[in-house]
Coordinates of C-alpha atoms and ligand atoms in Angstrom, one line a residue:
X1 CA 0.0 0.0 0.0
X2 CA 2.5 2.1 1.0
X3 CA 4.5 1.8 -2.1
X4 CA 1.1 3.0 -4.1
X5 CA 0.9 6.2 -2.5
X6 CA 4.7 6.9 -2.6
X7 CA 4.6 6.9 -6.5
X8 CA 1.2 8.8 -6.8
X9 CA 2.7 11.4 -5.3
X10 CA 6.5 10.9 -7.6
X11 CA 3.5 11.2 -10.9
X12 CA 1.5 14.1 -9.4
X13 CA 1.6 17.1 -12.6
X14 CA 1.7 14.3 -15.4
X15 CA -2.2 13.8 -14.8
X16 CA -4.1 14.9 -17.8
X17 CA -7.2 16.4 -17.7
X18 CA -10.0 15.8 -20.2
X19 CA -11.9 18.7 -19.9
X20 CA -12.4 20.2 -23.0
X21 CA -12.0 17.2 -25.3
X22 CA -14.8 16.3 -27.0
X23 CA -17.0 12.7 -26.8
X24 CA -15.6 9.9 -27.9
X25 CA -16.8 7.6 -30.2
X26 CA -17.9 3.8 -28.7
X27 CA -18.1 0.5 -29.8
X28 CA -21.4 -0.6 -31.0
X29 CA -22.7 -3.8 -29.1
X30 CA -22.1 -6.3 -32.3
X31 CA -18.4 -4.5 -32.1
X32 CA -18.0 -5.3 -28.7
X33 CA -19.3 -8.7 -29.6
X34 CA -16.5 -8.7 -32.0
X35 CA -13.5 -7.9 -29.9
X36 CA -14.2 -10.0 -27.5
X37 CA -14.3 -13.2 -30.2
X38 CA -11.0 -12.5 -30.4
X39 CA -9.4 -15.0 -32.5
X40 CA -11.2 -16.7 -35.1
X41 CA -10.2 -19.0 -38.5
X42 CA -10.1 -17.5 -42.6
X43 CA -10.3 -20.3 -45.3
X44 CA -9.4 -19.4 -48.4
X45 CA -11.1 -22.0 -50.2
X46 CA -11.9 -22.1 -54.4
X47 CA -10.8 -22.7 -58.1
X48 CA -7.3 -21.4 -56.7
X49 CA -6.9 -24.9 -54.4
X50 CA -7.1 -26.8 -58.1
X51 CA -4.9 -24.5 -59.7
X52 CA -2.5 -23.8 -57.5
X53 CA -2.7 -19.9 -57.9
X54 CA -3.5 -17.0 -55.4
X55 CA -5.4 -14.8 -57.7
X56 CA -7.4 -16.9 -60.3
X57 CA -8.1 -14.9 -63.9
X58 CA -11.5 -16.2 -63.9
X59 CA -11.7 -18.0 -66.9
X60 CA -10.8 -21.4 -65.1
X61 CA -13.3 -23.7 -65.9
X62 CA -16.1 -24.7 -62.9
X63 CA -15.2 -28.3 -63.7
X64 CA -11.7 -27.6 -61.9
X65 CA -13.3 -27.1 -58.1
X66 CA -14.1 -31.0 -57.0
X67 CA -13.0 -31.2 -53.3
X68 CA -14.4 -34.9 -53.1
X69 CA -14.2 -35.6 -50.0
X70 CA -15.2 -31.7 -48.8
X71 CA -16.0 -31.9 -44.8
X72 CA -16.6 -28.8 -43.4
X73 CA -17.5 -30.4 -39.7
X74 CA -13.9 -31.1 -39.9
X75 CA -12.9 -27.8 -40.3
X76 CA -15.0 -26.6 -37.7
X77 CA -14.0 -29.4 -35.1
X78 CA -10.8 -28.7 -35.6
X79 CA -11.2 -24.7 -34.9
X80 CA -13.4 -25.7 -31.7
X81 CA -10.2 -27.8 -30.8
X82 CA -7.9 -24.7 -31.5
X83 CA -10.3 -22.4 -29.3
X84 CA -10.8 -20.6 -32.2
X85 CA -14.9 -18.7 -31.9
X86 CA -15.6 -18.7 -35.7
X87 CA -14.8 -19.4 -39.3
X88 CA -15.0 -16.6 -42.2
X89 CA -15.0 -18.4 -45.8
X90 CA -14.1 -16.8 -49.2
X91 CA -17.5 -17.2 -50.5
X92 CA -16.4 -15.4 -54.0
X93 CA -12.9 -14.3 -54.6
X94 CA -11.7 -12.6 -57.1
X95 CA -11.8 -15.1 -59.8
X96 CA -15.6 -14.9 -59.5
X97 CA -16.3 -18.3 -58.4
X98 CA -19.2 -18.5 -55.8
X99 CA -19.1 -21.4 -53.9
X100 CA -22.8 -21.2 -53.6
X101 CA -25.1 -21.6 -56.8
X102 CA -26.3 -18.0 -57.1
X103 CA -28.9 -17.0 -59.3
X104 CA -26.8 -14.0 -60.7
X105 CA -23.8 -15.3 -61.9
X106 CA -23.1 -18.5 -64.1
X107 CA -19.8 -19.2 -62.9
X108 CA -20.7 -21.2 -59.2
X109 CA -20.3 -24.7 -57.7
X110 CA -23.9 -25.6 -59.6
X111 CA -21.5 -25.2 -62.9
X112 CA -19.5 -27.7 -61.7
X113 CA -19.4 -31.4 -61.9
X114 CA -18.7 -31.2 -57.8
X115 CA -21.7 -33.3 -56.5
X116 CA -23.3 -33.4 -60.0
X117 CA -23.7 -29.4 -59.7
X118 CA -26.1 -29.9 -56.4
X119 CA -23.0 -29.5 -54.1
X120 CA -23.1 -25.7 -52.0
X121 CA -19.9 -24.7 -49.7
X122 CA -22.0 -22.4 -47.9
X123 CA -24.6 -24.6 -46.9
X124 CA -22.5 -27.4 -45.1
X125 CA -20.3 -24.8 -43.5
X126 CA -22.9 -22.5 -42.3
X127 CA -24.6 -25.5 -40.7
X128 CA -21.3 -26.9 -39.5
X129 CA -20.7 -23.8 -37.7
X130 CA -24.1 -23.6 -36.0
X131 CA -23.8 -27.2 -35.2
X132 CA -20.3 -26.3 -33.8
X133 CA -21.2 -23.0 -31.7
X134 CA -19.3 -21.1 -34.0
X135 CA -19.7 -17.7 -35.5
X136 CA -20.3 -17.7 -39.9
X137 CA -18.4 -15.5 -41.7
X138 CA -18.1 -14.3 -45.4
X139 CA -15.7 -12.7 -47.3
X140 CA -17.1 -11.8 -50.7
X141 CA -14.9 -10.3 -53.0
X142 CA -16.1 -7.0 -54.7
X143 CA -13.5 -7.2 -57.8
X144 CA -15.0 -10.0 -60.1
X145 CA -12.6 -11.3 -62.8
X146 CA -15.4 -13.3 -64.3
X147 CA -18.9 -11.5 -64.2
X148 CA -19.7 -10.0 -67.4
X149 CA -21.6 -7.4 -65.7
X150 CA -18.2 -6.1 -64.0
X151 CA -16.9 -2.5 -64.8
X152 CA -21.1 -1.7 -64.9
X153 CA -23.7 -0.1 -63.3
X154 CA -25.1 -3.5 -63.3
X155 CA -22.5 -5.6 -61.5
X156 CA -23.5 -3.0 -58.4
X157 CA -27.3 -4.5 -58.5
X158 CA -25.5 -7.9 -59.3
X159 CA -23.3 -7.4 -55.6
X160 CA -26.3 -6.6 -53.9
X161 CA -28.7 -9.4 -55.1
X162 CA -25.7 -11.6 -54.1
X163 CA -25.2 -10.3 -50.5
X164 CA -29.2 -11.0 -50.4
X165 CA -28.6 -14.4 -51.1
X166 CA -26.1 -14.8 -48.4
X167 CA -28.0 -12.9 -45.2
X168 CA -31.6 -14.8 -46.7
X169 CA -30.0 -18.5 -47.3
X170 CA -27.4 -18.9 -45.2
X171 CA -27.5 -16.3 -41.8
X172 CA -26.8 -15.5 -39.0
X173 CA -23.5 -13.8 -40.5
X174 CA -21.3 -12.6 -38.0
X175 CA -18.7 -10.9 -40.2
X176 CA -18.9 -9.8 -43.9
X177 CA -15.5 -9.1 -45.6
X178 CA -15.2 -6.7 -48.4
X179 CA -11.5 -7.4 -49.4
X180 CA -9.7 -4.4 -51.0
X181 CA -8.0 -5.7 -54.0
X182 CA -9.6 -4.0 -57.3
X183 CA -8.6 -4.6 -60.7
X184 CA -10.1 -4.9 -64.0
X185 CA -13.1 -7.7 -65.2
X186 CA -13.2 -9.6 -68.1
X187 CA -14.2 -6.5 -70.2
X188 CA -11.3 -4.9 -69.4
X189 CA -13.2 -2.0 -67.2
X190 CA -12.7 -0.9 -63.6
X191 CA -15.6 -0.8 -61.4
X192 CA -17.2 2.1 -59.5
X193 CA -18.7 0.6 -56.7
X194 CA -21.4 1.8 -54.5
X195 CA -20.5 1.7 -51.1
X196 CA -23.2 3.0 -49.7
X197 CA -25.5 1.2 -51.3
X198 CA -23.8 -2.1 -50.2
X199 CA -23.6 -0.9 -46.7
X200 CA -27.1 0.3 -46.0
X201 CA -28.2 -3.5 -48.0
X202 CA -25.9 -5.2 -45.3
X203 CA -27.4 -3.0 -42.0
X204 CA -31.3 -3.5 -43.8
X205 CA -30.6 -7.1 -44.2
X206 CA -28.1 -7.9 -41.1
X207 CA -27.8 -5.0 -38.5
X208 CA -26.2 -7.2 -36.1
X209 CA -23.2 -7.9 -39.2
X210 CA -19.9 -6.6 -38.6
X211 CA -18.9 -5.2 -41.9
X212 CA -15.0 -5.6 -42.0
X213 CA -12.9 -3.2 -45.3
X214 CA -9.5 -1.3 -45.4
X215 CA -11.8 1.7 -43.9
X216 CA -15.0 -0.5 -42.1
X217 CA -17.5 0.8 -41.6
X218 CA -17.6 -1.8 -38.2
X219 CA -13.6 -3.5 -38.4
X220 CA -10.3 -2.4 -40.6
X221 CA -7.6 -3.9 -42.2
X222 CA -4.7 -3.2 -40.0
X223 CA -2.7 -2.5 -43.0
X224 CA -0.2 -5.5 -43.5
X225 CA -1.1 -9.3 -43.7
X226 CA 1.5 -10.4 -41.0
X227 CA -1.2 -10.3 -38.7
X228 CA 0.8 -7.3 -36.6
X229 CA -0.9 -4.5 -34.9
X230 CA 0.9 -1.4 -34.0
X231 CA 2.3 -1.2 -30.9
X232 CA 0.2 1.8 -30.6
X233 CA -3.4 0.9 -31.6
X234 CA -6.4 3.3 -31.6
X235 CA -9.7 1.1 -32.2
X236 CA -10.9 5.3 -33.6
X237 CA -10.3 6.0 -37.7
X238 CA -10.6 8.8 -39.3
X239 CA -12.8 7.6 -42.8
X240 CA -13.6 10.8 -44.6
X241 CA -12.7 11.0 -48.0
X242 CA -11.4 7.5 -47.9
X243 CA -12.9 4.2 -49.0
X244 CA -11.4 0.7 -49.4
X245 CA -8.6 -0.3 -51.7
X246 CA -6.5 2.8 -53.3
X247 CA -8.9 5.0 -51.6
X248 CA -7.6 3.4 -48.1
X249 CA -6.0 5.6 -45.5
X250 CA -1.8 4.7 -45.4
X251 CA -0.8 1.4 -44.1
X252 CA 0.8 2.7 -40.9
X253 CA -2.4 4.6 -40.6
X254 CA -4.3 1.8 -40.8
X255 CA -1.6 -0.1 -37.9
X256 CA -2.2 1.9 -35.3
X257 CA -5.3 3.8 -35.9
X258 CA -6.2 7.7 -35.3
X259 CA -6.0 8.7 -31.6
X260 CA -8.8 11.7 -32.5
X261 CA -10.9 8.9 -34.9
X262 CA -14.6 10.4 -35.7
X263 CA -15.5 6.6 -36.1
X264 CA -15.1 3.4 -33.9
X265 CA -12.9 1.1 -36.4
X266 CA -11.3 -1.3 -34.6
X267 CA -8.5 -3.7 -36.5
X268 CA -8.4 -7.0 -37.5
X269 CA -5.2 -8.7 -37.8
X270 CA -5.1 -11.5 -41.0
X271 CA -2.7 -13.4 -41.6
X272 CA -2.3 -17.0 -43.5
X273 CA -0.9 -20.0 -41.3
X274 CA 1.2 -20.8 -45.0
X275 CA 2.7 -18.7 -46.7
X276 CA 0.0 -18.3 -49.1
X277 CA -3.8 -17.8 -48.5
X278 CA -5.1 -20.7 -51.1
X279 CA -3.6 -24.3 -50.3
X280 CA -0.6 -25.5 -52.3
X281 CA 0.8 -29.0 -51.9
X282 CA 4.6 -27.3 -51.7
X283 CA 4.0 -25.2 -48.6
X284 CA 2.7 -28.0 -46.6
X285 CA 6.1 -28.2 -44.8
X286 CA 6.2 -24.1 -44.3
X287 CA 3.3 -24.2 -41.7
X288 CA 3.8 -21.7 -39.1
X289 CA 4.6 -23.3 -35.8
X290 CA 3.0 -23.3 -32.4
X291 CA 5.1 -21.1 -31.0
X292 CA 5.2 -18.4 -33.9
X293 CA 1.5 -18.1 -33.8
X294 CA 1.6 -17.4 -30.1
X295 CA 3.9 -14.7 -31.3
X296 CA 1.4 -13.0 -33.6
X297 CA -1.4 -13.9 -30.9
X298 CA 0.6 -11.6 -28.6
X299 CA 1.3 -8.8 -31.5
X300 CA -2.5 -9.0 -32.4
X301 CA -5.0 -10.1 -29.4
X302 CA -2.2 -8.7 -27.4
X303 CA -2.3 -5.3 -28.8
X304 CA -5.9 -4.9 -28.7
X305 CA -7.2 -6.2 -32.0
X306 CA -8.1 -9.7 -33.1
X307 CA -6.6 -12.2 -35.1
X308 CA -8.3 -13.9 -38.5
X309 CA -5.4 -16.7 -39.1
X310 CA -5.9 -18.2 -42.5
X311 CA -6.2 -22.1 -42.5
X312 CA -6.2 -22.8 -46.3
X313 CA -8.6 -26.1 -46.9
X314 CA -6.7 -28.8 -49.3
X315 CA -8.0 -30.5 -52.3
X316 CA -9.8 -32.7 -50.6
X317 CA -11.9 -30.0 -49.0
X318 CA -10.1 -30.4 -45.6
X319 CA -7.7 -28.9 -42.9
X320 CA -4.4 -30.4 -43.7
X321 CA -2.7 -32.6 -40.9
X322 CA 0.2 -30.1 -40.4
X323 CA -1.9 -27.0 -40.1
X324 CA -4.6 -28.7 -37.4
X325 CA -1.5 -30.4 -35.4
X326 CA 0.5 -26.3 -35.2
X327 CA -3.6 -24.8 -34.0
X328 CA -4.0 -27.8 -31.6
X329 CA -0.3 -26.6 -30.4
X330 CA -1.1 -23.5 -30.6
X331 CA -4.4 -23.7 -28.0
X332 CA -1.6 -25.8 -26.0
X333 CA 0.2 -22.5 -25.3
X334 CA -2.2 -20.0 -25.1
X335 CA -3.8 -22.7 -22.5
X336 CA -0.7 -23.2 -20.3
X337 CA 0.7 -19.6 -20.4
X338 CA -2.8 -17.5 -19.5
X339 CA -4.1 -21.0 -17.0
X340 CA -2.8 -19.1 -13.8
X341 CA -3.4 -15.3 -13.5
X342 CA -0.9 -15.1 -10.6
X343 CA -2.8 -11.9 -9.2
X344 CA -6.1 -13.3 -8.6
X345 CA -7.9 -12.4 -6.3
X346 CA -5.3 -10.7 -4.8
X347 CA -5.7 -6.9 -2.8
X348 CA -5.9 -4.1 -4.7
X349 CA -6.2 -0.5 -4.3
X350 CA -6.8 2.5 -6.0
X351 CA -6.5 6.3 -5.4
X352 CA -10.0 8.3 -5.6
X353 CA -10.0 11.8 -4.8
X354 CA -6.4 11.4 -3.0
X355 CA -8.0 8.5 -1.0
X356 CA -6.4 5.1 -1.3
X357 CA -9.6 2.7 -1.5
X358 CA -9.6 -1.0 -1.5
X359 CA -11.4 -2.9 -4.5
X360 CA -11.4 -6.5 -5.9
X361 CA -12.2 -5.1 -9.2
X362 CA -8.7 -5.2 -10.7
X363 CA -8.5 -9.2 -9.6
X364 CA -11.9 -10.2 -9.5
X365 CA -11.5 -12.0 -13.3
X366 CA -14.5 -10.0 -14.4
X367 CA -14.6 -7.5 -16.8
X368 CA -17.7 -5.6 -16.0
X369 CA -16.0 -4.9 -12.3
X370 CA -13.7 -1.8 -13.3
X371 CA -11.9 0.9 -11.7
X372 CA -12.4 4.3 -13.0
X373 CA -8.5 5.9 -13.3
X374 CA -9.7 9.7 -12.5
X375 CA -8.6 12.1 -15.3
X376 CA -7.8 15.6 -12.7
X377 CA -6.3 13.6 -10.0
X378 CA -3.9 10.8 -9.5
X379 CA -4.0 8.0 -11.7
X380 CA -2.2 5.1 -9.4
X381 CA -4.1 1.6 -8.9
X382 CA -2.3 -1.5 -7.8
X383 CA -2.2 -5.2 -6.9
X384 CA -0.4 -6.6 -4.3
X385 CA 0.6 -9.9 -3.5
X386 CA 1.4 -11.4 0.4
X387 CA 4.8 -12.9 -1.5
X388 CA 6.7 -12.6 -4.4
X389 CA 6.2 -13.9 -7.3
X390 CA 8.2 -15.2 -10.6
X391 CA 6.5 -13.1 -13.7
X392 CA 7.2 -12.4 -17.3
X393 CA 4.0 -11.3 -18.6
X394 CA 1.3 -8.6 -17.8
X395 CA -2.1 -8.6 -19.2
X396 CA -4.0 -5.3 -18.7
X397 CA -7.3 -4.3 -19.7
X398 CA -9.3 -1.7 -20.8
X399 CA -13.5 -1.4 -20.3
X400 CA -14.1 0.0 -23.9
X401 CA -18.2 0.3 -23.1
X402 CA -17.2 3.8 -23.1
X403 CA -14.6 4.1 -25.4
X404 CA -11.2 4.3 -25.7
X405 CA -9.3 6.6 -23.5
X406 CA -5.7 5.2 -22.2
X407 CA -3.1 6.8 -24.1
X408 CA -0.1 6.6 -21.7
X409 CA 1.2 4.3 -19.3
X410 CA 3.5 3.5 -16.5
X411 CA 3.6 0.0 -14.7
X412 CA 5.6 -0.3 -11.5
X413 CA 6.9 -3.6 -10.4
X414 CA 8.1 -3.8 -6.9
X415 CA 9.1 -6.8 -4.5
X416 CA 8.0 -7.6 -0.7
X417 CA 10.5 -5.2 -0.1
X418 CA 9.5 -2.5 -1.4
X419 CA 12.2 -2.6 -3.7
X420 CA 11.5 -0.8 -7.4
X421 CA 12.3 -4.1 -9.5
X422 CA 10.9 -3.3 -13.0
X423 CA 9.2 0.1 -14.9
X424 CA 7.4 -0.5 -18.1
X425 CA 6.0 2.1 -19.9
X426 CA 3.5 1.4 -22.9
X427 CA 0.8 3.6 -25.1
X428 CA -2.5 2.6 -25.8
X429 CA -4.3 -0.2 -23.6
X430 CA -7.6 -1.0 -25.4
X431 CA -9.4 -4.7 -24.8
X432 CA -6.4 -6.7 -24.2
X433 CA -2.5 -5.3 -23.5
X434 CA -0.1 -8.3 -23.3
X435 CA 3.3 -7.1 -22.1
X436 CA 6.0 -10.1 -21.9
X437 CA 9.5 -9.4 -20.6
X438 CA 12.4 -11.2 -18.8
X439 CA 11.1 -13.1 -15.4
X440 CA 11.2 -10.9 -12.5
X441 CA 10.2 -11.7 -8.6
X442 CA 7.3 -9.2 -7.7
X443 CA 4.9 -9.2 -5.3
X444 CA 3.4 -5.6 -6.4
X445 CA 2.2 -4.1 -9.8
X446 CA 0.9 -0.7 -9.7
X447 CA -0.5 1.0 -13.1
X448 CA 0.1 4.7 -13.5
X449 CA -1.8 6.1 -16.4
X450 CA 0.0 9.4 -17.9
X451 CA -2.1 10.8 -20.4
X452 CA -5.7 9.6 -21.2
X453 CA -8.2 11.3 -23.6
X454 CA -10.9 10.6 -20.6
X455 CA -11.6 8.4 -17.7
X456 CA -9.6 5.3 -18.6
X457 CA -11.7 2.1 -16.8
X458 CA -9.4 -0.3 -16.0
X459 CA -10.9 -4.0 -15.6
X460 CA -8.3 -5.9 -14.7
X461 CA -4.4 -6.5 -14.2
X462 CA -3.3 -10.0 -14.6
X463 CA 0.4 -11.6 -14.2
X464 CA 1.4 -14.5 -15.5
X465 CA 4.6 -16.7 -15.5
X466 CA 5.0 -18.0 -19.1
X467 CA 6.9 -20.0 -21.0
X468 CA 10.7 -18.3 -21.4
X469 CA 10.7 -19.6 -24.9
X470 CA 7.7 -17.7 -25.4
X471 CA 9.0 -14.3 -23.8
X472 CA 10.5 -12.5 -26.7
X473 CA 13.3 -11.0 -24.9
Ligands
LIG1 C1 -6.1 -9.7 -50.3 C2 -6.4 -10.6 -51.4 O1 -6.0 -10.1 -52.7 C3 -5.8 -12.0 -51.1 O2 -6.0 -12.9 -52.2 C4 -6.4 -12.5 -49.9 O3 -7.8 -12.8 -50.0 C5 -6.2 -11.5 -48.7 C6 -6.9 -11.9 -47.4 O4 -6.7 -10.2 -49.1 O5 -6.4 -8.4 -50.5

């Protein structure tokens, strides 16, 4: 306790106020939904899988997609296994191919000789997921290399009747993904697409859809596909004037977000668990290992976004050996390294008013139990152990019902005697802040927050002793 009050006083003057800044946006309840699904599976799935390409032309015949022994319970079981909470599908990608038979277009799986032309992707996977508890998701690519209609007022009408199709045949759709990538069709003509018009179909259709682009309008691209966030990462962008693809905001925009955002945009980390997003035979031995994706886990999850990790089905239409054995690893590590929050339930405190006050909330292991970090006074709250313990690894986080508002901080790590062991200063907090470092013996941690934009609401401060390996030093 002691130790709380003596560095209150050491941070009094760097408190900053929030009067005078104006509200700040907040997440919608389908957003907060979506953060807190955290990690979730892509599958890049199509024509591309028989050709052994990553952007088809769209002239590849329908007779090419066969995936004969397809089993999409598979895929799911093995995301349920990997503790992963949904599965997003490329329904059409830019080769035009929909792997549903829609009425407008004549390039689909009812083309092909795939279950005699009766065979629909969509179908088994949306009832897989619903059988599994998992969310449905559906990335539909606007650029169409096949449609005829493309580069036309037409191929607008022909979007939106298709996006019809998918919220009236195959919903509840969690999250919709309008990818970015925008060339020409088979006529040799750009499209002018009309935004607009797709979102309010989407929100008519599907309010409760999160509508993932480069620029939203509910998640962004986080502007590379390593599946990095920046270390610095605003869930608030700044969309006027911009719209997906070359009309996008700069990458490193797009990484960390704008602290002054008008719009709630949170990012979405993708990345591929291969080296490419469609299945090829050769990269079956360049699977990303356990311990690599516990690495983007911490640079995604950890930084306050979530993470849409690419799982490429194979020919036969399922999760290849190698990718479901480095997921099932995967879980393994995130299970191990988060089982014990070493500050559970241990005493904490917090300064109201100049006050020191005792509160569970910052150990309680529940998120709607917060502590409200007061924006004139001083910002110190802390969890204190009886003994010391070995840590590497802080998780903090952030109640974002109300938006956003850490944008400085300062962690303290002191042992039983009172000894300063360990400062850590960071940026933003948002849902989830993992912090690893060396192993230290602590028996305190106390947060400090420097400069927020308004009351910060702190939920909770974990420690945990994780695997060195893991510890990126
Ligand atoms: C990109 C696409 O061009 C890739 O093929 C892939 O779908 C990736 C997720 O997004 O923009």
């Amino acid at each position: 306790m002691i130790k709380i009050i003596f560095s209150a006083v050491v941070c009094v003057g760097l408190a900053a106020s929030s009067f005078g800044q104006k509200a700040t946006p907040v997440p919608t309840p389908q957003q907060l939904k979506w953060h807190n699904s955290e990690y979730y599976l892509f599958a890049h799935f199509g024509p591309n899988t028989f050709t052994d390409k990553e952007w088809g032309h769209g002239d590849e015949p329908e007779d090419i997609f066969n995936p004969a022994e397809l089993d999409c319970r598979q895929w799911c079981r093995i995301a349920k296994q990997a503790g992963a909470t949904g599965i997003i599908i490329t329904a059409k990608h830019h080769d035009g191919f929909c792997l549903w038979p829609s009425k407008y277009s004549k390039h689909t799986v009812r083309e092909s000789k795939w279950k005699n032309g009766r065979g629909d992707v969509l179908k088994e996977l949306s009832q897989a997921c619903k059988e599994f508890g998992l969310n449905f998701g559906v990335y539909i690519s606007p650029w169409d290399r096949n449609h005829p209609d493309y580069g036309t007022e037409k191929y607008n009408d022909v979007f939106v009747n298709m996006m019809k199709e998918l919220f009236t045949n195959y919903g509840p759709i969690t999250e919709l993904w309008w990818d970015g990538a925008n060339g020409e069709g088979p006529n040799g003509k750009k499209q002018l697409y009309d935004w607009k018009r797709f979102k309010e179909t989407v929100r008519k259709l599907s309010p409760t859809t999160v509508v993932f682009s480069d620029v939203g309008p509910d998640v962004r691209w986080v502007g590379n596909e390593k599946g990095i966030a920046g270390i610095t990462n605003w869930n608030l962008l700044n969309i006027d004037g911009f719209t997906p693809g070359i009309g996008a905001p700069p990458t490193d925009t797009l990484n960390s977000g704008n602290k002054y955002g008008t719009h709630w945009i949170p990012a979405e980390c993708d990345v591929s668990i291969r080296p490419g997003w469609f299945y090829h035979a050769e990269e079956d031995n360049k699977v990303k290992s356990a311990e690599e994706l516990f690495q983007l886990y911490v640079k995604s999850v950890g930084r306050g976004a979530t993470l849409l990790l690419n799982i490429p089905p194979d020919r036969r239409g399922k999760f290849h050996a190698n990718d479901s054995a480095a997921l099932v690893g995967f879980r393994k590590l995130r299970q191990q390294s988060f089982k014990t929050n070493l500050l559970q339930n241990a005493a904490t405190y917090y300064l109201h008013s100049g006050i020191l006050k005792k509160t569970p909330a910052l150990s309680d292991g529940k998120s709607a139990t917060t502590v409200t970090m007061e924006a004139t006074e001083i910002h110190s709250a802390g969890v204190e152990l009886k003994e010391n313990k070995k840590i590497n690894c802080i998780v903090l986080k952030e109640d974002l019902r109300n938006g956003q508002q850490c944008a400085v901080f300062k962690l303290l790590l002191f042992d039983k005697d009172d000894k300063l062991i360990k400062e850590i200063t960071g940026t933003t907090i948002g849902r989830k802040r993992i912090l690893t470092f060396p192993a230290v013996n602590i028996n305190t941690v106390e947060l400090t927050i420097l400069e927020q934009k308004g009351t910060t609401k702190i939920a909770e401060i974990e420690a945990y002793y994780i695997n060195e390996q893991d510890v990126e030093q």
